[in-house]
mmCIF file of C-alpha atoms in Angstrom:
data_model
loop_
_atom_site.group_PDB
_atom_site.id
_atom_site.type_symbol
_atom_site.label_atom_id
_atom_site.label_comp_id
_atom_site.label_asym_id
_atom_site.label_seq_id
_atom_site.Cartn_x
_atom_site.Cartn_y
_atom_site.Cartn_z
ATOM 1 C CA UNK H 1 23.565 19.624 -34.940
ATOM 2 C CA UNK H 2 21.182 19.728 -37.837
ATOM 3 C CA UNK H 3 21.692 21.486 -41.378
ATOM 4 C CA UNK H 4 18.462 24.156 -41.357
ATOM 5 C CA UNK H 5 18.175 25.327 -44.808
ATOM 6 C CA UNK H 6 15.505 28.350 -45.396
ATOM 7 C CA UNK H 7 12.616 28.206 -47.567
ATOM 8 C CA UNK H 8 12.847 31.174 -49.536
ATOM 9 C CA UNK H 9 16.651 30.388 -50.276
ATOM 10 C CA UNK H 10 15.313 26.894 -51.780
ATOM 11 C CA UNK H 11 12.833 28.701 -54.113
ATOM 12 C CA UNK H 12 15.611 30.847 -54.914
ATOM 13 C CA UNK H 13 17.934 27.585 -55.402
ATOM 14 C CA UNK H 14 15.237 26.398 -57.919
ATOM 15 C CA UNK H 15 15.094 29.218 -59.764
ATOM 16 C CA UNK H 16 18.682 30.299 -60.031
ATOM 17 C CA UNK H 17 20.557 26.827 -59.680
ATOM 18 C CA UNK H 18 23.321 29.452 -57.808
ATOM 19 C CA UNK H 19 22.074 29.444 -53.685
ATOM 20 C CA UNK H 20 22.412 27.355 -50.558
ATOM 21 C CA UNK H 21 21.746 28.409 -47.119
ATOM 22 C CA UNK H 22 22.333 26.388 -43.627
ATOM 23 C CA UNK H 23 22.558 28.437 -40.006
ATOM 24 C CA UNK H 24 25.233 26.394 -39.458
ATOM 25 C CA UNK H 25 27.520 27.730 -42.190
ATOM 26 C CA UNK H 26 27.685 27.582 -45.951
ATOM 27 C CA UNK H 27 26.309 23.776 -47.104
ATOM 28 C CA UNK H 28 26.304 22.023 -50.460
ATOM 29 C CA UNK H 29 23.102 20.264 -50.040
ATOM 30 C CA UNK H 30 19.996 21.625 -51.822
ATOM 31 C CA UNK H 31 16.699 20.939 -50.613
ATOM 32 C CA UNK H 32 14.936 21.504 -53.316
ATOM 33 C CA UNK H 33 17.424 18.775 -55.214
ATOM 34 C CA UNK H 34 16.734 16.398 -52.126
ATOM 35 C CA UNK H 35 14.524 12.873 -52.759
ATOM 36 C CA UNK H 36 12.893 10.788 -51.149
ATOM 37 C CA UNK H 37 10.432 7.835 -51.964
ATOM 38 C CA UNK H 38 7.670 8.815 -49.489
ATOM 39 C CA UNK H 39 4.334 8.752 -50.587
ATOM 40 C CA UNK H 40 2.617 12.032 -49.793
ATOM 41 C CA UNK H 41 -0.276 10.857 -46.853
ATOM 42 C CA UNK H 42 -1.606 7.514 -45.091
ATOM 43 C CA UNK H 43 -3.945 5.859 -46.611
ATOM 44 C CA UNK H 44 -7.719 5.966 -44.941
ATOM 45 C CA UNK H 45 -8.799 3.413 -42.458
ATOM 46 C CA UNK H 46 -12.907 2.527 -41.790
ATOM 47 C CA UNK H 47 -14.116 3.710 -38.582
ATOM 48 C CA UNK H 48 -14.378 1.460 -35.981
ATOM 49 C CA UNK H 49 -16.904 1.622 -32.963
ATOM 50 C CA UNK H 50 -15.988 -0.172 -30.883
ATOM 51 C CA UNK H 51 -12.217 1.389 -30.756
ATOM 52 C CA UNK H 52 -10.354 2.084 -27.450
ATOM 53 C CA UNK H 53 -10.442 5.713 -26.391
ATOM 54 C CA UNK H 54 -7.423 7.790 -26.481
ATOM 55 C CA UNK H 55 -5.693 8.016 -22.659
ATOM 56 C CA UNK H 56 -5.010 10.982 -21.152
ATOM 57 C CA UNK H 57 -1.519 11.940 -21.399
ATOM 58 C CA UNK H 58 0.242 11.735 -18.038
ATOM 59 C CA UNK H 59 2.845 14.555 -18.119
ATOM 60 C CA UNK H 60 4.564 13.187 -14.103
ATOM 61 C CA UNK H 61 5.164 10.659 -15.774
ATOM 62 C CA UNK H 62 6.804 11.769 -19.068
ATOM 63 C CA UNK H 63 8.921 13.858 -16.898
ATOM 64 C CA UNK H 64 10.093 11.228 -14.732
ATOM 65 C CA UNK H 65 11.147 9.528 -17.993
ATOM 66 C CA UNK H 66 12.913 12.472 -18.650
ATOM 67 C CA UNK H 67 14.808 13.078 -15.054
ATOM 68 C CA UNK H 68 15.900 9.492 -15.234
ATOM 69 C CA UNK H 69 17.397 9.337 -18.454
ATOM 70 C CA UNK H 70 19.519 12.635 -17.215
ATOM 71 C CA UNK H 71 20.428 10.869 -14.741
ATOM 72 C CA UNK H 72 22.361 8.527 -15.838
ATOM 73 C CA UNK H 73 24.811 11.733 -17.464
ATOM 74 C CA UNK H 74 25.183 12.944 -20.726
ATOM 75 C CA UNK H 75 24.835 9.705 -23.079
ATOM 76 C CA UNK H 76 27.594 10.855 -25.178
ATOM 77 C CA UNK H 77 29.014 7.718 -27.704
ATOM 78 C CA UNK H 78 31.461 5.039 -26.543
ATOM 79 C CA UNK H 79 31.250 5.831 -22.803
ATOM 80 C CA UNK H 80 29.593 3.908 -19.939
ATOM 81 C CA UNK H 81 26.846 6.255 -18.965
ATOM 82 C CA UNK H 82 25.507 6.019 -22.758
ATOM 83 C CA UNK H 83 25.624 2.514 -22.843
ATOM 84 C CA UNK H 84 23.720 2.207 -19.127
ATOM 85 C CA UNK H 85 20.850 4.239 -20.188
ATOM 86 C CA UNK H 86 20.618 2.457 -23.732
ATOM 87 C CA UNK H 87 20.361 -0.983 -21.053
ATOM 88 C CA UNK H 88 17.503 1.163 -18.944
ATOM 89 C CA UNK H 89 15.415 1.697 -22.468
ATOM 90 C CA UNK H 90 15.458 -1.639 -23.467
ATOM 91 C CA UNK H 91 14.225 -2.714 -20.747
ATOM 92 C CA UNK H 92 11.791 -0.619 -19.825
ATOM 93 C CA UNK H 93 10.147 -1.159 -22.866
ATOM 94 C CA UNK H 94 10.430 -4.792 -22.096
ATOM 95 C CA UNK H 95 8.319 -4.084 -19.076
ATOM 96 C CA UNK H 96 5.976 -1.535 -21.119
ATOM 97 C CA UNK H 97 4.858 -4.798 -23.401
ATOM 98 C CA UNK H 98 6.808 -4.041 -26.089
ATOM 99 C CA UNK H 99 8.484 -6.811 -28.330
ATOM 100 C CA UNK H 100 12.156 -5.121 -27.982
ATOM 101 C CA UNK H 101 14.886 -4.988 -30.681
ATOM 102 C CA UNK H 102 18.519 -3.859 -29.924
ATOM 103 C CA UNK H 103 19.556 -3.105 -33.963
ATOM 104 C CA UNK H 104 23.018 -2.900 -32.588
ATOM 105 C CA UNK H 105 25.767 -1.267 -35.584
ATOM 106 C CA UNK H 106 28.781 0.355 -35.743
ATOM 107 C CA UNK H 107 29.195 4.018 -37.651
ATOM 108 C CA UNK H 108 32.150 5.810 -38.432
ATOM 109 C CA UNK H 109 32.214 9.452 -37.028
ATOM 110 C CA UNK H 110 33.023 12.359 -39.023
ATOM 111 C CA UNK H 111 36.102 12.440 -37.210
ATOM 112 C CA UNK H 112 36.960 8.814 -37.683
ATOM 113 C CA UNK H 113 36.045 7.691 -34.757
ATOM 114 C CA UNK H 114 34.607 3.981 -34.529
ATOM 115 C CA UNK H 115 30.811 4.514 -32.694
ATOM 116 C CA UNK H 116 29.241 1.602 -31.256
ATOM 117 C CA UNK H 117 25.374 2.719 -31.315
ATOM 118 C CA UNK H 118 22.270 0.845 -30.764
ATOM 119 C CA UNK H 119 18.380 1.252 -32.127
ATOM 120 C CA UNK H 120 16.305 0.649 -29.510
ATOM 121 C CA UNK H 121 13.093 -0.544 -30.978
ATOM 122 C CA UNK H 122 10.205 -1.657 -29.156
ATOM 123 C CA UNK H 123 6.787 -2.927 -31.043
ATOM 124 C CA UNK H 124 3.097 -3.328 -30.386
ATOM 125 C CA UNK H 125 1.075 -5.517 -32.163
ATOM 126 C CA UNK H 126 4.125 -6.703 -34.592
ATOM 127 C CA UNK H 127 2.105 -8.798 -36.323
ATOM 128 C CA UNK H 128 0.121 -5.927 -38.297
ATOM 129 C CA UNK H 129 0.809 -4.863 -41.290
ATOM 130 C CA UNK H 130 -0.136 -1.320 -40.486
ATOM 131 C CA UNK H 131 2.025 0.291 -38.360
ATOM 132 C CA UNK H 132 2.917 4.011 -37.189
ATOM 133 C CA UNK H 133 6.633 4.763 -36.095
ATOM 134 C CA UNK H 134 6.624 6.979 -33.465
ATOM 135 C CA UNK H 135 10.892 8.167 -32.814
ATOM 136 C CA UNK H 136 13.309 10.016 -30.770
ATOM 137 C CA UNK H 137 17.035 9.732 -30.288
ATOM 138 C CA UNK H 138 18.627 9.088 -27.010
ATOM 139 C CA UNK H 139 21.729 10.211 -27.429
ATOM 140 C CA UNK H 140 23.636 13.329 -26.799
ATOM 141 C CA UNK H 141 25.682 16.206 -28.188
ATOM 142 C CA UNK H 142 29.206 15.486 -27.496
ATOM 143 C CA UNK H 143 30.454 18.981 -27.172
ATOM 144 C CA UNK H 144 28.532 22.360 -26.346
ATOM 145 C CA UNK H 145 29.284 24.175 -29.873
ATOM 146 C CA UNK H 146 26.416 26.743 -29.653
ATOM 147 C CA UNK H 147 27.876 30.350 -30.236
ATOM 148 C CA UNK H 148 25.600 30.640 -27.169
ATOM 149 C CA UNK H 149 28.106 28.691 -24.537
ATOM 150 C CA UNK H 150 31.132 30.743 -23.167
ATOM 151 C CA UNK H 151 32.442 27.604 -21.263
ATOM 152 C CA UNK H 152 34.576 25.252 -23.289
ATOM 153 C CA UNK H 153 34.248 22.899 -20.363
ATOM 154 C CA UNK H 154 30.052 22.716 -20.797
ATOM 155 C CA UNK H 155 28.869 19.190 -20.850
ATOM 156 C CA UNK H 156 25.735 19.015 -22.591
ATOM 157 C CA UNK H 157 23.254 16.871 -20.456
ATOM 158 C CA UNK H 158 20.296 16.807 -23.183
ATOM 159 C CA UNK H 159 17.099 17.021 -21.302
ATOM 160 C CA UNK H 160 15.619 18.503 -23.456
ATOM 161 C CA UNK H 161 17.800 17.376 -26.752
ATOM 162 C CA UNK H 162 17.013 13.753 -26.954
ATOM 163 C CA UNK H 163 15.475 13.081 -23.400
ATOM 164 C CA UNK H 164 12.603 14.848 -23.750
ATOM 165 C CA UNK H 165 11.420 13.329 -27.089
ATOM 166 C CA UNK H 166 12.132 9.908 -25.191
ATOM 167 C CA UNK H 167 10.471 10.794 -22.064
ATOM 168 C CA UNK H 168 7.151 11.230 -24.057
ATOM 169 C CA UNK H 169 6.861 8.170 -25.991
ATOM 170 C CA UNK H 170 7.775 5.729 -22.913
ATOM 171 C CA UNK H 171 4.875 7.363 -21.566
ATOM 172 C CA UNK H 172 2.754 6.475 -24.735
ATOM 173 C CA UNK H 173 4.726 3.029 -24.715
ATOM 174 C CA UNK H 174 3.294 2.701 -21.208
ATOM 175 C CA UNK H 175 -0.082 3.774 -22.512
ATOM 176 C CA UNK H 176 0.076 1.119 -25.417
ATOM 177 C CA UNK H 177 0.764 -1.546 -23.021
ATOM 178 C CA UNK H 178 -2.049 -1.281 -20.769
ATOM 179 C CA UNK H 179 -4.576 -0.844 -23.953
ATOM 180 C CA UNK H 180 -3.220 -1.814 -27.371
ATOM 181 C CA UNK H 181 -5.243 0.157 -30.125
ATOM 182 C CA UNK H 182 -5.808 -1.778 -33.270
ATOM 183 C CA UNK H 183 -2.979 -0.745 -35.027
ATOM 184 C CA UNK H 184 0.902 -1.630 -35.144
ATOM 185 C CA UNK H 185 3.302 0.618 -33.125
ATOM 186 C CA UNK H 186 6.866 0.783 -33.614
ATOM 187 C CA UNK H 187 8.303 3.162 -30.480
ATOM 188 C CA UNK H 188 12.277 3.851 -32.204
ATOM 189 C CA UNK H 189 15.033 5.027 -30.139
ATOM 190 C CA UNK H 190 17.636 6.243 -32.959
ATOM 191 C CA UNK H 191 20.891 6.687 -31.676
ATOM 192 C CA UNK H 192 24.103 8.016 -32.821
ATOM 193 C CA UNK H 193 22.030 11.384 -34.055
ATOM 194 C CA UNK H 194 23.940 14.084 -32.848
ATOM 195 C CA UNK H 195 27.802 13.013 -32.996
ATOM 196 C CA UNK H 196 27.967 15.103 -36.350
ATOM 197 C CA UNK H 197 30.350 17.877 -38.273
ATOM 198 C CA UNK H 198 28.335 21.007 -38.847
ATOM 199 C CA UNK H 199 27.927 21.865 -42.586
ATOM 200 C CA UNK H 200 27.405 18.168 -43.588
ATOM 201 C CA UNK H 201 24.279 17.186 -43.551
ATOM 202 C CA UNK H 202 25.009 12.621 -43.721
ATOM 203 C CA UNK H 203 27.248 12.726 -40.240
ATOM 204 C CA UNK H 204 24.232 13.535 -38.349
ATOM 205 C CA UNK H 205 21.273 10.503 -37.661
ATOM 206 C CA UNK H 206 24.162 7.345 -38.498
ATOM 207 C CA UNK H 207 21.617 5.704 -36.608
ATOM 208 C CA UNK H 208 18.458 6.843 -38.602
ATOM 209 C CA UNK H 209 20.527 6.260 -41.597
ATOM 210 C CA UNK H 210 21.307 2.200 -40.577
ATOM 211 C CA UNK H 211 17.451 1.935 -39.522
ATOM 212 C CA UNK H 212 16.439 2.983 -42.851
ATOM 213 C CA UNK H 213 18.757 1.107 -45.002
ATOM 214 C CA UNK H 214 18.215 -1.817 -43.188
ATOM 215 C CA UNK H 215 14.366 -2.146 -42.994
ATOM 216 C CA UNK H 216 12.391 -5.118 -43.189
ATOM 217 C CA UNK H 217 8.595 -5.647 -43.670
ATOM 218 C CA UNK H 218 6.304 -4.985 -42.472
ATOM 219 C CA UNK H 219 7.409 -0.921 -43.053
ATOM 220 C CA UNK H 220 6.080 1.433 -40.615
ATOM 221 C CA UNK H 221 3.556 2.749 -43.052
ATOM 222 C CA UNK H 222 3.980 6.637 -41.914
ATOM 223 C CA UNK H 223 6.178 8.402 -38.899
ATOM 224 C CA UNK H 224 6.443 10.874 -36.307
ATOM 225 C CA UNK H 225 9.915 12.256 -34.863
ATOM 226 C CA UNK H 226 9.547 13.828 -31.415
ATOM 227 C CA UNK H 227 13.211 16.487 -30.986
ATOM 228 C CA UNK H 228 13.893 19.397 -28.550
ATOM 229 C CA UNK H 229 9.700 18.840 -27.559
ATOM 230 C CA UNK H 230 10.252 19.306 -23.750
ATOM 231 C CA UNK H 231 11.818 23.071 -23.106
ATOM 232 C CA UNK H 232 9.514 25.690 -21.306
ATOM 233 C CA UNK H 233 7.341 28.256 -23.864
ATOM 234 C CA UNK H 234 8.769 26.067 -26.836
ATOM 235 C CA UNK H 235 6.322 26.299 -30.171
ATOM 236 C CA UNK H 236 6.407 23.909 -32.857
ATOM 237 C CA UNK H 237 5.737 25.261 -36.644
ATOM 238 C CA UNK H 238 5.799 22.825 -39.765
ATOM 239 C CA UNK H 239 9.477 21.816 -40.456
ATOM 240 C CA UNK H 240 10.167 22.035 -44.379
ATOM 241 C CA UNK H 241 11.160 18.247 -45.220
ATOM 242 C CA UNK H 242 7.800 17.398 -43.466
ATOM 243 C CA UNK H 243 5.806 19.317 -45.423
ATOM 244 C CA UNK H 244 7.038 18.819 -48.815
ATOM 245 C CA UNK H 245 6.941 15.032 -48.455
ATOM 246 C CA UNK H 246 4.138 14.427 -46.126
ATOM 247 C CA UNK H 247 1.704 17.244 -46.500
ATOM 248 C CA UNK H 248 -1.378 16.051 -45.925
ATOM 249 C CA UNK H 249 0.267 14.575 -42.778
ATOM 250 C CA UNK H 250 1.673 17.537 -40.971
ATOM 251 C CA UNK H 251 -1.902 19.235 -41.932
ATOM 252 C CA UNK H 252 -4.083 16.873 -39.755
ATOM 253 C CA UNK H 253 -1.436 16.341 -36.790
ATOM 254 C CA UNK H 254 -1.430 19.824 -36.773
ATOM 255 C CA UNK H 255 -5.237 20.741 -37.229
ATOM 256 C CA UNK H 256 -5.428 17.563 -34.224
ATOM 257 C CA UNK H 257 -3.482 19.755 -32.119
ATOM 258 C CA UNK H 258 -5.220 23.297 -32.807
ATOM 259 C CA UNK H 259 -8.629 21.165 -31.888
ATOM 260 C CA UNK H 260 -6.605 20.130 -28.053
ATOM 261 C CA UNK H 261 -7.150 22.886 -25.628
ATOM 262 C CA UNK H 262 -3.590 21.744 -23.582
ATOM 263 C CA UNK H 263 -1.629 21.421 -27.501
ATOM 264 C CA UNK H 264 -3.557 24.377 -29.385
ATOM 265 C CA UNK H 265 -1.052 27.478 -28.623
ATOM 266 C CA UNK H 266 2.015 25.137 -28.963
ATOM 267 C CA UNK H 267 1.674 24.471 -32.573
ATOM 268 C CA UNK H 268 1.927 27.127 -34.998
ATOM 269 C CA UNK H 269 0.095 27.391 -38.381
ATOM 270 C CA UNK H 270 3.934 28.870 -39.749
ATOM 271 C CA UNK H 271 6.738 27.143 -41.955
ATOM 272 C CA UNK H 272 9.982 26.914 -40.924
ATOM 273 C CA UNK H 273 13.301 25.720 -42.842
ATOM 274 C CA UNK H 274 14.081 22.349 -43.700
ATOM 275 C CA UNK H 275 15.668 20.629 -40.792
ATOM 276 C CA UNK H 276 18.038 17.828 -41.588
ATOM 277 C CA UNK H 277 16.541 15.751 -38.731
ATOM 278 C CA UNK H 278 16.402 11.412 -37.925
ATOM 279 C CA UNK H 279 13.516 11.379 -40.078
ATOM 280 C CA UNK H 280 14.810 12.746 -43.579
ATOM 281 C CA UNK H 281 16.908 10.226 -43.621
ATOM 282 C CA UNK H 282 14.158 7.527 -42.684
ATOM 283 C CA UNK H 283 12.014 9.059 -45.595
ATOM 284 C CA UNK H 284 15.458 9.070 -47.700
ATOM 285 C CA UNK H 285 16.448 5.940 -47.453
ATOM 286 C CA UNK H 286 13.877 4.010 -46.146
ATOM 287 C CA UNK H 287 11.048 5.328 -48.093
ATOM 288 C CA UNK H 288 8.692 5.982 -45.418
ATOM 289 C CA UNK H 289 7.559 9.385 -44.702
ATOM 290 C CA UNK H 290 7.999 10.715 -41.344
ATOM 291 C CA UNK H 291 7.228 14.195 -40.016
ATOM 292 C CA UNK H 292 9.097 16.446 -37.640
ATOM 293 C CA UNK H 293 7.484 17.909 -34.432
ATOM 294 C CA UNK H 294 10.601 19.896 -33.366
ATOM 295 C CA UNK H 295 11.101 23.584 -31.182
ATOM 296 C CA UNK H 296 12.652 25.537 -34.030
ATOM 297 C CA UNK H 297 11.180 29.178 -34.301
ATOM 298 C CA UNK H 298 12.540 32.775 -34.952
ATOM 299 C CA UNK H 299 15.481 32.376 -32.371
ATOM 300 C CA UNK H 300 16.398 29.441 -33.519
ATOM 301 C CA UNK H 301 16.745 26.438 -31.111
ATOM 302 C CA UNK H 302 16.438 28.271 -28.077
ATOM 303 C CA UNK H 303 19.370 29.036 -25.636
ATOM 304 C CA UNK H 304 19.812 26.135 -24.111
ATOM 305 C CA UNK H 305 20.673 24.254 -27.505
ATOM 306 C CA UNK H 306 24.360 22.414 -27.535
ATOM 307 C CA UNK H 307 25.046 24.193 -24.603
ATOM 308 C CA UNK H 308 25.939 23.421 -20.932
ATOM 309 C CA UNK H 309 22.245 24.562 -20.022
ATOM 310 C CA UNK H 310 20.488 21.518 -21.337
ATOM 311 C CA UNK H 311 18.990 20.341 -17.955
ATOM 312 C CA UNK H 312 16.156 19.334 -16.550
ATOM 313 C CA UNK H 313 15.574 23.145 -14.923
ATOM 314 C CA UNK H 314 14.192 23.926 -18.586
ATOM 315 C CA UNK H 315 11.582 21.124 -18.963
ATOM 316 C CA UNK H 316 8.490 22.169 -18.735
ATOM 317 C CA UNK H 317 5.752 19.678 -17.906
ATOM 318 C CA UNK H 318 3.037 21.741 -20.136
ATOM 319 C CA UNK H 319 5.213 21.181 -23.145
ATOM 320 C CA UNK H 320 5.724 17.358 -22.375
ATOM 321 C CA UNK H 321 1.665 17.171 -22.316
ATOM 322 C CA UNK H 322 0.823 19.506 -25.318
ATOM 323 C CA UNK H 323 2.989 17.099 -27.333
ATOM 324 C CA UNK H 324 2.167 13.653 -25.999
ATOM 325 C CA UNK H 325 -1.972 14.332 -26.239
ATOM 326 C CA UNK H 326 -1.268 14.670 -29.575
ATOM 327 C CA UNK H 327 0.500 11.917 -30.608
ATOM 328 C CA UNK H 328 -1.294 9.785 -28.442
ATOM 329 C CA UNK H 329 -4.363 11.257 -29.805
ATOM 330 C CA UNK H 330 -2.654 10.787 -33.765
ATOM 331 C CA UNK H 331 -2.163 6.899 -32.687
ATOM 332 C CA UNK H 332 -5.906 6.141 -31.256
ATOM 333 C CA UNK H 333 -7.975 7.891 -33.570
ATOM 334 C CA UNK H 334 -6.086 6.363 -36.422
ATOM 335 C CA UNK H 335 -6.762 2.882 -34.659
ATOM 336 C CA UNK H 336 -10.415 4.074 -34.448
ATOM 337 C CA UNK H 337 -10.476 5.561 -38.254
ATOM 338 C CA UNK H 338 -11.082 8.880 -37.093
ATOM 339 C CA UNK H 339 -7.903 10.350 -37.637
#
């Protein structure tokens, strides 16, 4: 799915020209040779006092988001249940009071097969120049390729691979519609993210990659990626792209969380590898930067990963909530210049 490259091995990389390390396999991409345009934080806003106050996350509901999306079956490219759930998004962030975009394009698979994909973007207040992207893909895995699955015949049904970064921001779209903070919020659906060839890194996120290349002012002027943010016990440490491009970022979405009492044990004060996620290639080739929250840890990520095991039986409302009140809370107090 993604290209994970390890710290260390990049320092090595930069001091001996000679290393590159994926888990996936050997990989010709070099982190530490990797660019983007992003500049390093958001700028500061004044504090306002008479700002709304952040909601309480509703994790039912999140997971509801979740269960339907499932439902529908795996949303695998080109077939009908992907393109009836990309119909139920749309519109449900119609209903949510979000001014919807369908960025509809068509990306050529690793294989060579034509993909007909659709961004699904739906925006608050789209007449500000400020704005915070807030993303998730909806797609899913086409094939269960984890060394973990023994069944050549698994289906992966991405609960918690796609749906369950989805599930949590139509619950903050929901939020946003029944009181707008005074900022701009782009909720992005990327899809076409996981129909990719392990070992190279530019088949994954086609639909990240058209987003980017094809953006428009006003830019979002930062970005958070929601991925794999659903699964039981899952903890979420500071992916490596995130923190060399957007520092200051990850530090105060993760010092927000270690001040939540339901978020605090979820997110870890550790570095991980760089993760060749939607939002490199948003920071890449869109220039704005864009941090990961993603489960990633010692084990890698987790079991259920690519496999046929993917299913709602591993969401875990707790996770849902620790993850939402924070990016709810990222979105309000920024609105309120408290952030």
């Amino acid at each position: 799915m993604r290209i994970i490259h390890s710290p260390f091995l990049a320092f090595l990389i930069v001091l001996a020209g000679m290393l590159a390390f994926s888990s996936c396999g050997d990989d010709a991409k070099d982190p530490a040779n990797s660019t983007t345009t992003a500049p390093a934080a958001p700028p500061k806003r004044e504090v306002d006092p008479n700002a709304k106050p952040v909601p309480r996350f509703d994790a039912d509901s999140a997971y509801a988001y979740v269960a339907k999306q499932v439902s529908f079956g795996p949303r695998v490219m080109n077939t009908p249940a992907h393109d009836a759930a990309g119909e139920w998004l749309s519109s449900k962030l119609n209903s949510l009071g979000a001014e919807v975009e369908e960025q509809e394009f068509t990306a050529m698979a690793y294989d060579g097969t034509p993909l007909k994909g659709t961004n699904i973007i739906g925006r608050y207040n789209p007449e500000m120049e400020y704005r915070i992207a807030l993303a998730a893909h909806w797609d899913t895995r086409h094939v269960a390729d984890s060394d973990k699955e023994t069944d050549p015949a698994a289906v992966v049904e991405g609960a918690d691979d796609g749906a369950s970064g989805v599930g949590v921001l139509l619950e903050i779209a929901r939020q946003l519609g029944q009181s707008t903070p005074g900022v701009g919020v782009d909720i992005i659906f990327f899809d076409a993210e996981d129909y990719g060839e392990p070992n190279n890194s530019d088949s994954y996120g086609l639909g990240s990659q058209y987003y980017a290349k094809n953006l428009k002012d006003p830019k979002p002027t930062y970005g958070i990626l929601l991925d794999m943010v659903g699964a039981k016990n899952a903890r979420f440490s500071k992916e490596g792209y995130s923190v060399r491009e957007a520092p200051v970022l990850v530090e105060k979405v993760w010092r927000l969380a270690k001040g939540l009492p339901m978020s605090n044990a979820y997110f870890l004060d550790k570095n991980v590898g760089y993760i060749t996620d939607d939002h490199f290639f948003v920071m890449r080739d869109g220039g704005v930067p864009m941090i990961d929250i993603i489960n990633f840890g010692d084990e890698g990520f987790g079991d259920h990963w690519h496999t046929g095991n993917d299913g709602m039986n591993i969401i875990d409302k707790n996770t849902l909530r620790a993850v939402g009140q924070v990016v709810a809370a990222v979105v309000y107090r920024d609105a309120a210049g408290t952030f």
